[in-house]
Amino acid sequence: MSVLRILHLVGSPENDFYCDLSRLYAEGCLAATADPSRYDFQIAYITPDRLWRFPRSLSQEDIAVAKPIPLFEAIRFLTSQNIDLMLPQMFCILGMTHYRALFDLLKIPYIGNTPDVMAISTNKATTKAIVEALGVKVPRGEVLRKGDVPTIIPPAVVKPASSADSFGVSLVKDTTEYGAALKKAFEYASEVIVEPFIELGREVRGGVIVKDGELVGLPLEEYLLDPDDKPIRTYADKLQQSEDGNLRFAAKDNKKSWIVNPNDPITQKVQQVAKKCHQALGCRHYSLFDFRIDPDGQPWFLEAGLYCSFSPKSVISSMANAAGIPLNELLMTAINETLTTA
């Protein structure tokens, strides 16, 4: 097999947080999947000033010495490199949409979902409406703009319509708490969703990958929650910032999150719903969805997270590993699907 030249698209044109988050995941992928007999990895690193760099690695030293260039020079360089495939590592909205669209224009295939699907997934209300139309149960909420008054009787969840990583999410238990919760959510988006709180049974993530054109449901990941002390997940459950300002993953162990036993009856139920969501949104290669399981065992769709960095810390990677699919096999499966359908 010939060596594939794969470009890792890293960074963010929006802000330092997403730039650091992207670099964190991409570093994990580069380290874990390096195989000179299979891959020739290249890196494109975009910073909030919208300039491009092509560093040798994602170390601060190599990034610092890489020459910053504008988009038109970056395009000239990219089109001269004979890139076989691009692996998106960007998590901001522009990175998931505009920058993927650029590679469509350049006719360079890439792993993962298309810009239009990513744009849909970034709006939680739109995503819920689409999957509900295909029969998936969703908590019936309302979309508010500044000045609007919620009509849903608490308990309710208030969250930005387009923010990720649980930024700005609050559980409101009394109408007097709406003011503070809305103020917090509006810091992250111009639209806010208020939806009924699904009483806690369980909260899980369901992943889907595509192999040989067929949808394959992965083992579920479940998160530790408590009806009294921890009824919803927050930003601190996912990422932490060290004293030097660098992002790192929140500590994961089998007490805070774990892979659900495949024989658990909820597994097959959620996998079937996840496949419906995948099809409803027009996903390709892989997808990932959050579900709240009520006390009666009914899954309720919460949101979609349609990205995978192919880092060992990526949720889909962890799920696949639990299914006996090592990271390099997972990556190769996605590469084959990409090049087959390109």
CSV table of C-alpha atoms in Angstrom, one decimal:
chain,number,residue,atom,x,y,z
A,1,MET,CA,0.0,0.0,0.0
A,2,SER,CA,1.3,3.4,-0.9
A,3,VAL,CA,1.9,6.0,1.8
A,4,LEU,CA,-1.0,8.4,2.2
A,5,ARG,CA,-0.3,12.1,2.6
A,6,ILE,CA,-2.7,13.3,5.3
A,7,LEU,CA,-3.1,16.9,6.3
A,8,HIS,CA,-4.2,17.6,9.9
A,9,LEU,CA,-6.3,20.8,9.9
A,10,VAL,CA,-5.7,22.3,13.4
A,11,GLY,CA,-6.4,25.5,15.3
A,12,SER,CA,-9.2,28.1,15.2
A,13,PRO,CA,-9.8,31.4,13.4
A,14,GLU,CA,-12.2,32.4,16.2
A,15,ASN,CA,-10.4,32.4,19.6
A,16,ASP,CA,-7.5,31.0,21.6
A,17,PHE,CA,-9.8,28.6,23.5
A,18,TYR,CA,-10.8,26.6,20.4
A,19,CYS,CA,-7.2,26.9,19.1
A,20,ASP,CA,-5.9,25.2,22.2
A,21,LEU,CA,-8.7,22.7,22.2
A,22,SER,CA,-7.9,21.7,18.6
A,23,ARG,CA,-4.2,21.4,19.3
A,24,LEU,CA,-4.8,19.3,22.4
A,25,TYR,CA,-6.8,16.7,20.5
A,26,ALA,CA,-4.7,16.8,17.3
A,27,GLU,CA,-1.5,16.2,19.3
A,28,GLY,CA,-3.0,13.0,20.7
A,29,CYS,CA,-4.0,11.8,17.3
A,30,LEU,CA,-0.6,12.5,15.8
A,31,ALA,CA,1.2,10.7,18.5
A,32,ALA,CA,-1.1,7.7,18.6
A,33,THR,CA,-1.5,7.1,14.9
A,34,ALA,CA,2.0,7.9,13.6
A,35,ASP,CA,3.1,5.2,11.1
A,36,PRO,CA,5.6,6.2,8.4
A,37,SER,CA,4.9,3.0,6.5
A,38,ARG,CA,1.2,4.2,6.1
A,39,TYR,CA,1.0,7.9,6.6
A,40,ASP,CA,2.9,11.1,5.8
A,41,PHE,CA,1.3,13.5,8.2
A,42,GLN,CA,1.3,17.3,7.4
A,43,ILE,CA,0.0,20.0,9.7
A,44,ALA,CA,-1.9,23.2,8.8
A,45,TYR,CA,-2.3,25.4,11.9
A,46,ILE,CA,-4.7,28.4,11.8
A,47,THR,CA,-4.7,31.0,14.6
A,48,PRO,CA,-7.3,33.7,15.6
A,49,ASP,CA,-5.6,36.2,13.3
A,50,ARG,CA,-6.7,34.0,10.4
A,51,LEU,CA,-3.1,33.3,9.3
A,52,TRP,CA,-1.9,29.8,8.4
A,53,ARG,CA,1.2,28.0,9.5
A,54,PHE,CA,2.6,24.7,8.4
A,55,PRO,CA,4.7,23.6,11.4
A,56,ARG,CA,6.8,20.4,11.6
A,57,SER,CA,4.9,19.5,14.8
A,58,LEU,CA,2.4,21.0,17.2
A,59,SER,CA,5.0,21.9,19.8
A,60,GLN,CA,5.0,25.5,20.8
A,61,GLU,CA,8.6,25.8,19.5
A,62,ASP,CA,7.7,24.5,16.1
A,63,ILE,CA,4.6,26.6,15.8
A,64,ALA,CA,6.6,29.7,16.8
A,65,VAL,CA,9.2,29.3,14.0
A,66,ALA,CA,6.7,28.4,11.3
A,67,LYS,CA,6.1,31.3,8.9
A,68,PRO,CA,2.6,32.8,9.2
A,69,ILE,CA,1.0,33.3,5.8
A,70,PRO,CA,-2.4,34.6,4.5
A,71,LEU,CA,-5.1,32.4,3.0
A,72,PHE,CA,-4.2,32.9,-0.7
A,73,GLU,CA,-0.6,31.8,0.0
A,74,ALA,CA,-1.8,28.8,2.0
A,75,ILE,CA,-4.1,27.7,-0.9
A,76,ARG,CA,-1.1,27.9,-3.2
A,77,PHE,CA,0.9,25.8,-0.9
A,78,LEU,CA,-1.9,23.2,-0.3
A,79,THR,CA,-2.5,22.7,-4.0
A,80,SER,CA,1.2,21.9,-4.5
A,81,GLN,CA,1.4,19.2,-1.9
A,82,ASN,CA,-0.4,16.3,-3.5
A,83,ILE,CA,-2.5,15.8,-0.3
A,84,ASP,CA,-4.6,12.6,-0.4
A,85,LEU,CA,-6.8,13.4,2.5
A,86,MET,CA,-7.6,16.0,5.1
A,87,LEU,CA,-8.4,15.2,8.7
A,88,PRO,CA,-10.4,18.0,10.4
A,89,GLN,CA,-9.3,18.8,13.9
A,90,MET,CA,-11.1,22.1,14.3
A,91,PHE,CA,-14.0,22.5,16.8
A,92,CYS,CA,-15.1,26.1,16.4
A,93,ILE,CA,-18.1,26.9,14.1
A,94,LEU,CA,-16.0,28.5,11.3
A,95,GLY,CA,-13.6,25.5,11.5
A,96,MET,CA,-16.4,23.0,11.2
A,97,THR,CA,-18.1,24.8,8.3
A,98,HIS,CA,-16.1,27.4,6.3
A,99,TYR,CA,-12.8,25.6,6.5
A,100,ARG,CA,-14.2,22.3,5.5
A,101,ALA,CA,-16.0,24.0,2.6
A,102,LEU,CA,-12.6,25.3,1.5
A,103,PHE,CA,-11.4,21.8,1.0
A,104,ASP,CA,-14.5,20.9,-1.0
A,105,LEU,CA,-13.5,23.8,-3.4
A,106,LEU,CA,-10.0,22.5,-3.5
A,107,LYS,CA,-11.3,19.0,-4.2
A,108,ILE,CA,-9.3,17.5,-1.4
A,109,PRO,CA,-11.4,14.8,0.3
A,110,TYR,CA,-11.7,14.9,4.1
A,111,ILE,CA,-12.9,12.6,6.9
A,112,GLY,CA,-16.1,13.5,8.6
A,113,ASN,CA,-19.3,15.3,8.0
A,114,THR,CA,-19.9,18.0,5.4
A,115,PRO,CA,-20.1,21.7,6.2
A,116,ASP,CA,-23.9,21.9,5.8
A,117,VAL,CA,-24.4,18.9,8.2
A,118,MET,CA,-21.9,20.5,10.7
A,119,ALA,CA,-23.8,23.8,10.5
A,120,ILE,CA,-27.1,22.1,11.3
A,121,SER,CA,-25.5,20.3,14.3
A,122,THR,CA,-24.2,23.5,15.8
A,123,ASN,CA,-27.8,24.7,16.3
A,124,LYS,CA,-29.4,22.5,18.9
A,125,ALA,CA,-32.9,23.6,18.1
A,126,THR,CA,-32.6,22.8,14.4
A,127,THR,CA,-31.0,19.5,15.1
A,128,LYS,CA,-33.8,18.5,17.5
A,129,ALA,CA,-36.4,19.4,15.0
A,130,ILE,CA,-34.8,17.3,12.3
A,131,VAL,CA,-34.4,14.1,14.3
A,132,GLU,CA,-37.9,14.5,15.8
A,133,ALA,CA,-39.3,14.5,12.3
A,134,LEU,CA,-37.9,11.0,11.9
A,135,GLY,CA,-39.6,9.8,15.1
A,136,VAL,CA,-36.8,10.4,17.7
A,137,LYS,CA,-38.1,11.6,21.0
A,138,VAL,CA,-36.8,15.1,22.1
A,139,PRO,CA,-37.6,17.3,25.0
A,140,ARG,CA,-40.1,19.9,23.7
A,141,GLY,CA,-38.5,23.2,24.4
A,142,GLU,CA,-38.6,26.8,23.2
A,143,VAL,CA,-36.1,29.1,21.6
A,144,LEU,CA,-35.7,32.5,23.2
A,145,ARG,CA,-34.0,35.8,22.2
A,146,LYS,CA,-33.0,38.5,24.7
A,147,GLY,CA,-36.2,40.0,26.2
A,148,ASP,CA,-38.3,36.9,25.7
A,149,VAL,CA,-39.8,35.3,28.8
A,150,PRO,CA,-39.8,31.5,29.3
A,151,THR,CA,-43.1,29.8,29.6
A,152,ILE,CA,-41.9,26.3,30.6
A,153,ILE,CA,-42.6,25.5,34.2
A,154,PRO,CA,-39.4,24.4,36.0
A,155,PRO,CA,-37.5,22.2,36.5
A,156,ALA,CA,-36.0,23.2,33.1
A,157,VAL,CA,-32.6,23.3,31.4
A,158,VAL,CA,-31.4,26.5,30.0
A,159,LYS,CA,-28.6,26.4,27.4
A,160,PRO,CA,-27.1,28.4,24.5
A,161,ALA,CA,-28.5,27.2,21.2
A,162,SER,CA,-25.1,27.0,19.5
A,163,SER,CA,-22.5,26.5,22.2
A,164,ALA,CA,-20.5,23.3,22.8
A,165,ASP,CA,-18.8,21.7,25.8
A,166,SER,CA,-21.7,22.6,28.2
A,167,PHE,CA,-20.8,26.3,28.3
A,168,GLY,CA,-23.6,28.4,29.7
A,169,VAL,CA,-25.8,25.5,30.7
A,170,SER,CA,-28.0,25.7,33.9
A,171,LEU,CA,-30.7,23.7,35.6
A,172,VAL,CA,-33.5,26.0,36.8
A,173,LYS,CA,-35.6,24.6,39.7
A,174,ASP,CA,-37.7,27.7,40.3
A,175,THR,CA,-38.9,30.5,38.1
A,176,THR,CA,-36.9,33.0,40.2
A,177,GLU,CA,-33.7,31.3,38.8
A,178,TYR,CA,-34.5,32.0,35.2
A,179,GLY,CA,-33.0,35.5,35.1
A,180,ALA,CA,-29.5,34.4,36.1
A,181,ALA,CA,-29.6,31.3,33.9
A,182,LEU,CA,-30.7,33.3,30.8
A,183,LYS,CA,-28.0,35.9,31.4
A,184,LYS,CA,-25.4,33.1,31.7
A,185,ALA,CA,-26.6,31.4,28.5
A,186,PHE,CA,-26.8,34.6,26.4
A,187,GLU,CA,-23.1,35.2,27.1
A,188,TYR,CA,-22.4,32.4,24.6
A,189,ALA,CA,-25.2,32.7,22.0
A,190,SER,CA,-27.8,35.1,20.7
A,191,GLU,CA,-30.5,32.4,21.0
A,192,VAL,CA,-31.2,30.2,24.1
A,193,ILE,CA,-33.0,27.0,24.4
A,194,VAL,CA,-35.3,26.3,27.4
A,195,GLU,CA,-36.5,22.8,27.6
A,196,PRO,CA,-38.2,20.6,30.2
A,197,PHE,CA,-35.8,18.7,32.5
A,198,ILE,CA,-35.9,15.0,31.9
A,199,GLU,CA,-35.9,13.3,35.3
A,200,LEU,CA,-32.7,11.5,35.7
A,201,GLY,CA,-32.5,7.8,34.9
A,202,ARG,CA,-29.2,7.8,33.1
A,203,GLU,CA,-27.2,9.9,30.6
A,204,VAL,CA,-25.3,8.2,27.8
A,205,ARG,CA,-23.6,8.9,24.5
A,206,GLY,CA,-24.2,6.7,21.5
A,207,GLY,CA,-21.7,6.6,18.6
A,208,VAL,CA,-22.1,5.3,15.0
A,209,ILE,CA,-19.4,4.5,12.5
A,210,VAL,CA,-19.7,3.6,8.8
A,211,LYS,CA,-17.9,0.5,7.6
A,212,ASP,CA,-18.3,-0.8,4.1
A,213,GLY,CA,-21.3,1.4,3.7
A,214,GLU,CA,-23.1,0.0,6.7
A,215,LEU,CA,-24.0,1.7,10.0
A,216,VAL,CA,-22.3,0.1,13.0
A,217,GLY,CA,-23.5,1.0,16.5
A,218,LEU,CA,-20.7,1.4,19.1
A,219,PRO,CA,-20.8,0.6,22.8
A,220,LEU,CA,-22.4,3.4,24.8
A,221,GLU,CA,-20.5,5.6,27.2
A,222,GLU,CA,-22.4,6.5,30.4
A,223,TYR,CA,-21.7,9.4,32.8
A,224,LEU,CA,-22.0,9.5,36.5
A,225,LEU,CA,-24.8,11.8,37.6
A,226,ASP,CA,-26.7,12.2,40.8
A,227,PRO,CA,-30.4,13.4,41.1
A,228,ASP,CA,-29.5,15.7,44.0
A,229,ASP,CA,-25.8,16.7,43.7
A,230,LYS,CA,-25.1,16.4,40.0
A,231,PRO,CA,-28.3,16.3,37.8
A,232,ILE,CA,-26.6,17.6,34.6
A,233,ARG,CA,-23.1,17.6,33.1
A,234,THR,CA,-21.1,20.8,33.1
A,235,TYR,CA,-18.0,22.2,31.3
A,236,ALA,CA,-15.8,21.0,34.3
A,237,ASP,CA,-16.7,17.4,33.5
A,238,LYS,CA,-15.1,17.7,30.1
A,239,LEU,CA,-12.1,20.1,30.2
A,240,GLN,CA,-10.0,21.8,32.7
A,241,GLN,CA,-7.5,24.7,32.4
A,242,SER,CA,-4.2,24.6,34.2
A,243,GLU,CA,-2.5,27.5,36.0
A,244,ASP,CA,-0.4,28.2,33.0
A,245,GLY,CA,-3.6,28.6,30.9
A,246,ASN,CA,-3.2,25.4,28.9
A,247,LEU,CA,-6.2,23.2,28.4
A,248,ARG,CA,-6.2,19.5,29.5
A,249,PHE,CA,-8.8,16.8,29.6
A,250,ALA,CA,-10.8,16.4,32.8
A,251,ALA,CA,-9.7,13.3,34.6
A,252,LYS,CA,-11.6,10.3,33.3
A,253,ASP,CA,-12.0,7.1,35.3
A,254,ASN,CA,-14.5,4.3,35.6
A,255,LYS,CA,-16.2,6.2,38.5
A,256,LYS,CA,-17.1,9.3,36.4
A,257,SER,CA,-17.7,7.6,33.1
A,258,TRP,CA,-17.7,4.1,31.8
A,259,ILE,CA,-18.5,1.9,28.8
A,260,VAL,CA,-22.0,0.3,29.2
A,261,ASN,CA,-22.1,-3.5,29.2
A,262,PRO,CA,-23.2,-4.5,25.7
A,263,ASN,CA,-25.8,-6.8,27.2
A,264,ASP,CA,-27.5,-4.0,28.9
A,265,PRO,CA,-30.9,-3.6,27.3
A,266,ILE,CA,-30.4,0.1,26.9
A,267,THR,CA,-27.5,-0.4,24.5
A,268,GLN,CA,-29.5,-1.8,21.5
A,269,LYS,CA,-32.3,0.7,22.1
A,270,VAL,CA,-29.9,3.7,22.0
A,271,GLN,CA,-28.0,2.3,19.1
A,272,GLN,CA,-31.1,2.1,17.0
A,273,VAL,CA,-32.1,5.7,17.8
A,274,ALA,CA,-28.5,6.9,17.1
A,275,LYS,CA,-28.7,5.3,13.7
A,276,LYS,CA,-31.9,7.1,13.0
A,277,CYS,CA,-30.3,10.4,14.1
A,278,HIS,CA,-27.3,9.7,11.8
A,279,GLN,CA,-29.6,9.1,8.8
A,280,ALA,CA,-31.9,12.0,9.6
A,281,LEU,CA,-29.0,14.5,9.7
A,282,GLY,CA,-27.3,13.1,6.6
A,283,CYS,CA,-24.1,12.1,8.5
A,284,ARG,CA,-21.2,10.3,6.9
A,285,HIS,CA,-18.3,8.3,8.2
A,286,TYR,CA,-19.2,8.6,11.9
A,287,SER,CA,-21.6,10.4,14.3
A,288,LEU,CA,-22.1,10.9,18.1
A,289,PHE,CA,-25.2,11.8,20.1
A,290,ASP,CA,-26.1,12.5,23.7
A,291,PHE,CA,-29.2,11.0,25.2
A,292,ARG,CA,-31.0,11.3,28.5
A,293,ILE,CA,-32.6,8.0,29.6
A,294,ASP,CA,-35.7,8.7,31.7
A,295,PRO,CA,-36.7,6.4,34.7
A,296,ASP,CA,-38.8,4.3,32.3
A,297,GLY,CA,-35.8,3.5,30.1
A,298,GLN,CA,-36.9,5.8,27.2
A,299,PRO,CA,-34.0,7.6,25.4
A,300,TRP,CA,-34.5,11.4,24.8
A,301,PHE,CA,-32.2,13.0,22.2
A,302,LEU,CA,-30.2,16.0,23.7
A,303,GLU,CA,-27.7,17.0,21.0
A,304,ALA,CA,-25.3,15.9,18.4
A,305,GLY,CA,-21.4,16.1,18.5
A,306,LEU,CA,-20.4,15.3,15.0
A,307,TYR,CA,-16.7,15.3,15.3
A,308,CYS,CA,-13.9,12.9,16.1
A,309,SER,CA,-10.2,13.8,16.2
A,310,PHE,CA,-9.0,10.1,16.2
A,311,SER,CA,-7.2,10.8,19.4
A,312,PRO,CA,-7.2,8.1,22.1
A,313,LYS,CA,-9.2,10.7,24.2
A,314,SER,CA,-11.9,11.1,21.6
A,315,VAL,CA,-15.2,9.5,22.7
A,316,ILE,CA,-15.7,7.6,19.4
A,317,SER,CA,-12.1,6.2,19.7
A,318,SER,CA,-12.9,5.0,23.3
A,319,MET,CA,-16.1,3.4,22.2
A,320,ALA,CA,-14.5,1.7,19.2
A,321,ASN,CA,-11.7,0.4,21.4
A,322,ALA,CA,-14.2,-1.1,23.8
A,323,ALA,CA,-15.7,-2.9,20.7
A,324,GLY,CA,-12.3,-4.4,19.9
A,325,ILE,CA,-11.5,-1.8,17.2
A,326,PRO,CA,-8.1,-0.3,17.8
A,327,LEU,CA,-7.5,3.3,16.9
A,328,ASN,CA,-5.4,2.6,13.8
A,329,GLU,CA,-8.1,0.3,12.5
A,330,LEU,CA,-10.8,3.0,13.2
A,331,LEU,CA,-8.8,5.6,11.3
A,332,MET,CA,-8.2,3.3,8.4
A,333,THR,CA,-11.9,2.5,8.2
A,334,ALA,CA,-12.7,6.2,8.0
A,335,ILE,CA,-10.0,6.7,5.4
A,336,ASN,CA,-11.4,3.9,3.3
A,337,GLU,CA,-14.9,5.2,3.5
A,338,THR,CA,-13.7,8.7,2.6
A,339,LEU,CA,-11.7,7.7,-0.4
A,340,THR,CA,-14.3,5.2,-1.6
A,341,THR,CA,-17.0,7.9,-1.7
A,342,ALA,CA,-14.9,10.8,-2.7
